Amino acid sequence: MDAMKHRTGRDDPEKGEPAARDTDVIVVGAGPTGLLLAGDLAEAGIGVTLLERRPATISNLTRALAVHARTLEQLDARGLADELVAGGHRLAALRLFGDAAFDATRLRSRFPFVLITPQFEVERLLERRARRAGVAFRYDSEVLGLDQDADGVTVRFRTGEGLGGLRAAYAVGTDGVHSTIREAIGLPFPGKSVIRSLVLADVRLAQEPESPFTVDANDDAFALIGSFGDGWYRVIGWNRHRHRQADDDAPAGLDEVRECARLALGRDYGMYDARWVSRFHSDERQAPEYRVGRVFLAGDAAHVHSPAGGQGMNTGLQDAANLSWKLAAVLRGHSPDSLLDSYQAERHPVGKQVLRSSGALIRVAILRTGPWRAVRTLGARLFNHLGPLARRAMRLVSGIGIAYAAGPGAHPLAGRRAPDIHLADGSRLYALLRQGRFVLITPADEPGGLRPAADRVVTASWRSDRRTALLVRPDGYIAWATDATAPAERATALRCALLQWTGAAPEDDGSTDAARTAALTPPARAADTSGGR
């Protein structure tokens, strides 16, 4: 798809001539978050240009290995989950340290497991989808800064051929912890380093580990070994004594990696043939705002946390899924710009919660003193035996338990994640969500002549005799629900919900202009990450 041109802004204030947009949205950063966001927008018919500093021939640095259930549901809504699962390893439980483990088998999801697969496999599928949808990729493009006004954003960048610039309605920085976009809009990135000088390596092993994801910690070290599925393994290690003061640019070698594994896991599995070894530090940071004018942040550009629990990439992908449909709705004229404020209201609290939970896990894992390590051991045993606590923790880590507050007077289901509902015609909800539209689920015998705008809403019926009417957002969260049984009350509630959320009333709508204006202004909603109400 060629970049679309729109007339906005002003080239010459005296003549009043509008400036031309080169595309609708500029996404900076071709990691998982940027690829999912760009692909969603392009599939919705939005013009997208994706800028990436790396040359196309250089792969992204892969650190993530775990794909959680909620992320798999989002990939399922894009027709990608089954292919990803087929090439990875399913873990029934995610073991953290000692006896502590998150049991995924009781998750009420089509994916009751943690998938172990390298980040580059996630990127491969998302990039293929984005290219097919028409995203314009520009590699070897180093962003230098941006300028924005009331009508658009101009992003300045440098390539091997010289300086360039692109103008769009909106820009999204998904360019990682050292985000140029975040710096360009003047946002701080407060926080601190949790662990200094972890070693990171890709190696081969003479002995296969007992699990494709092996992790443990003690008073001396921390180590994690994850399988790529092709004979290579990712190893992350930390040695309290050796690494306490080492800088990220200090030399690192395979002997250090082996030592971390022996100290933390009791053996090094015969590590050999390291294709690369590096050193990094783990930070806890979060931008105070995810939106400044027409510019947004997502993924590591907005928040970064410890690797404990494997939540980093997953949280970024959820950011993208939340933002993409909102940008598309605004750009297509279905919703006002104020809808975009709900991205900050919904996703910033989620990022904060992930910082807290992953930080707590890594701190517990590397407790230093003997008495506190004894408490850790006891806590792990209690955790595994306290069913409700363990299930709630797994729901949050997996993303299944994350919900968004829907405001006073809303139905108890509003804001919650929608499960993969099986429908009357034999289909299921997440297959219908692949169309990128809202899904309205009503009883099979629902009376009335309300016909939602077909380009915005897919209609379906319960397979069961349930009477609740649900309107599910394109990101798989419930926008609205009603249990009203009186036909007139139910029809009015549905009409208002469709008008508010999709920007189009049913064909027999008789709303006044004032009512339409009020319904088209959705309130900003804060996130509720408790998983319950």
PDB file of C-alpha atoms in Angstrom, residues 56 95 104 113 136 145-146 157 159 175-176 240 274 304 334 349 404 419 441 456 485 501 511:
ATOM      1  CA  ALA A  56      17.144  -4.665   7.234  1.00  0.00           C
ATOM      2  CA  ARG A  95       8.977 -21.729  37.732  1.00  0.00           C
ATOM      3  CA  ALA A 104      -0.973 -21.834  33.953  1.00  0.00           C
ATOM      4  CA  PHE A 113       0.210 -22.489  29.220  1.00  0.00           C
ATOM      5  CA  ALA A 136       5.932   0.996   4.325  1.00  0.00           C
ATOM      6  CA  GLY A 145      13.757  14.509  16.387  1.00  0.00           C
ATOM      7  CA  LEU A 146      10.254  15.682  15.639  1.00  0.00           C
ATOM      8  CA  PHE A 157      15.576  11.277  10.355  1.00  0.00           C
ATOM      9  CA  THR A 159      19.670   7.638   6.294  1.00  0.00           C
ATOM     10  CA  ASP A 175      11.885   2.540  19.882  1.00  0.00           C
ATOM     11  CA  GLY A 176      12.930   0.960  23.165  1.00  0.00           C
ATOM     12  CA  ARG A 240      26.573 -11.320  43.014  1.00  0.00           C
ATOM     13  CA  ALA A 274      28.796 -19.193  22.232  1.00  0.00           C
ATOM     14  CA  VAL A 304      10.925  -1.142  31.214  1.00  0.00           C
ATOM     15  CA  HIS A 334     -15.631   7.111  13.736  1.00  0.00           C
ATOM     16  CA  PRO A 349      -1.604   1.743  35.480  1.00  0.00           C
ATOM     17  CA  TYR A 404     -10.038  -1.701  32.640  1.00  0.00           C
ATOM     18  CA  PRO A 419     -13.127 -14.956  26.896  1.00  0.00           C
ATOM     19  CA  ILE A 441     -23.188 -10.734  20.798  1.00  0.00           C
ATOM     20  CA  ARG A 456     -17.757  -1.263  12.161  1.00  0.00           C
ATOM     21  CA  THR A 485     -35.121  -7.596  29.418  1.00  0.00           C
ATOM     22  CA  TRP A 501     -18.364   3.180  20.842  1.00  0.00           C
ATOM     23  CA  SER A 511     -31.189  10.136  18.078  1.00  0.00           C
TER      24      SER A 511
END
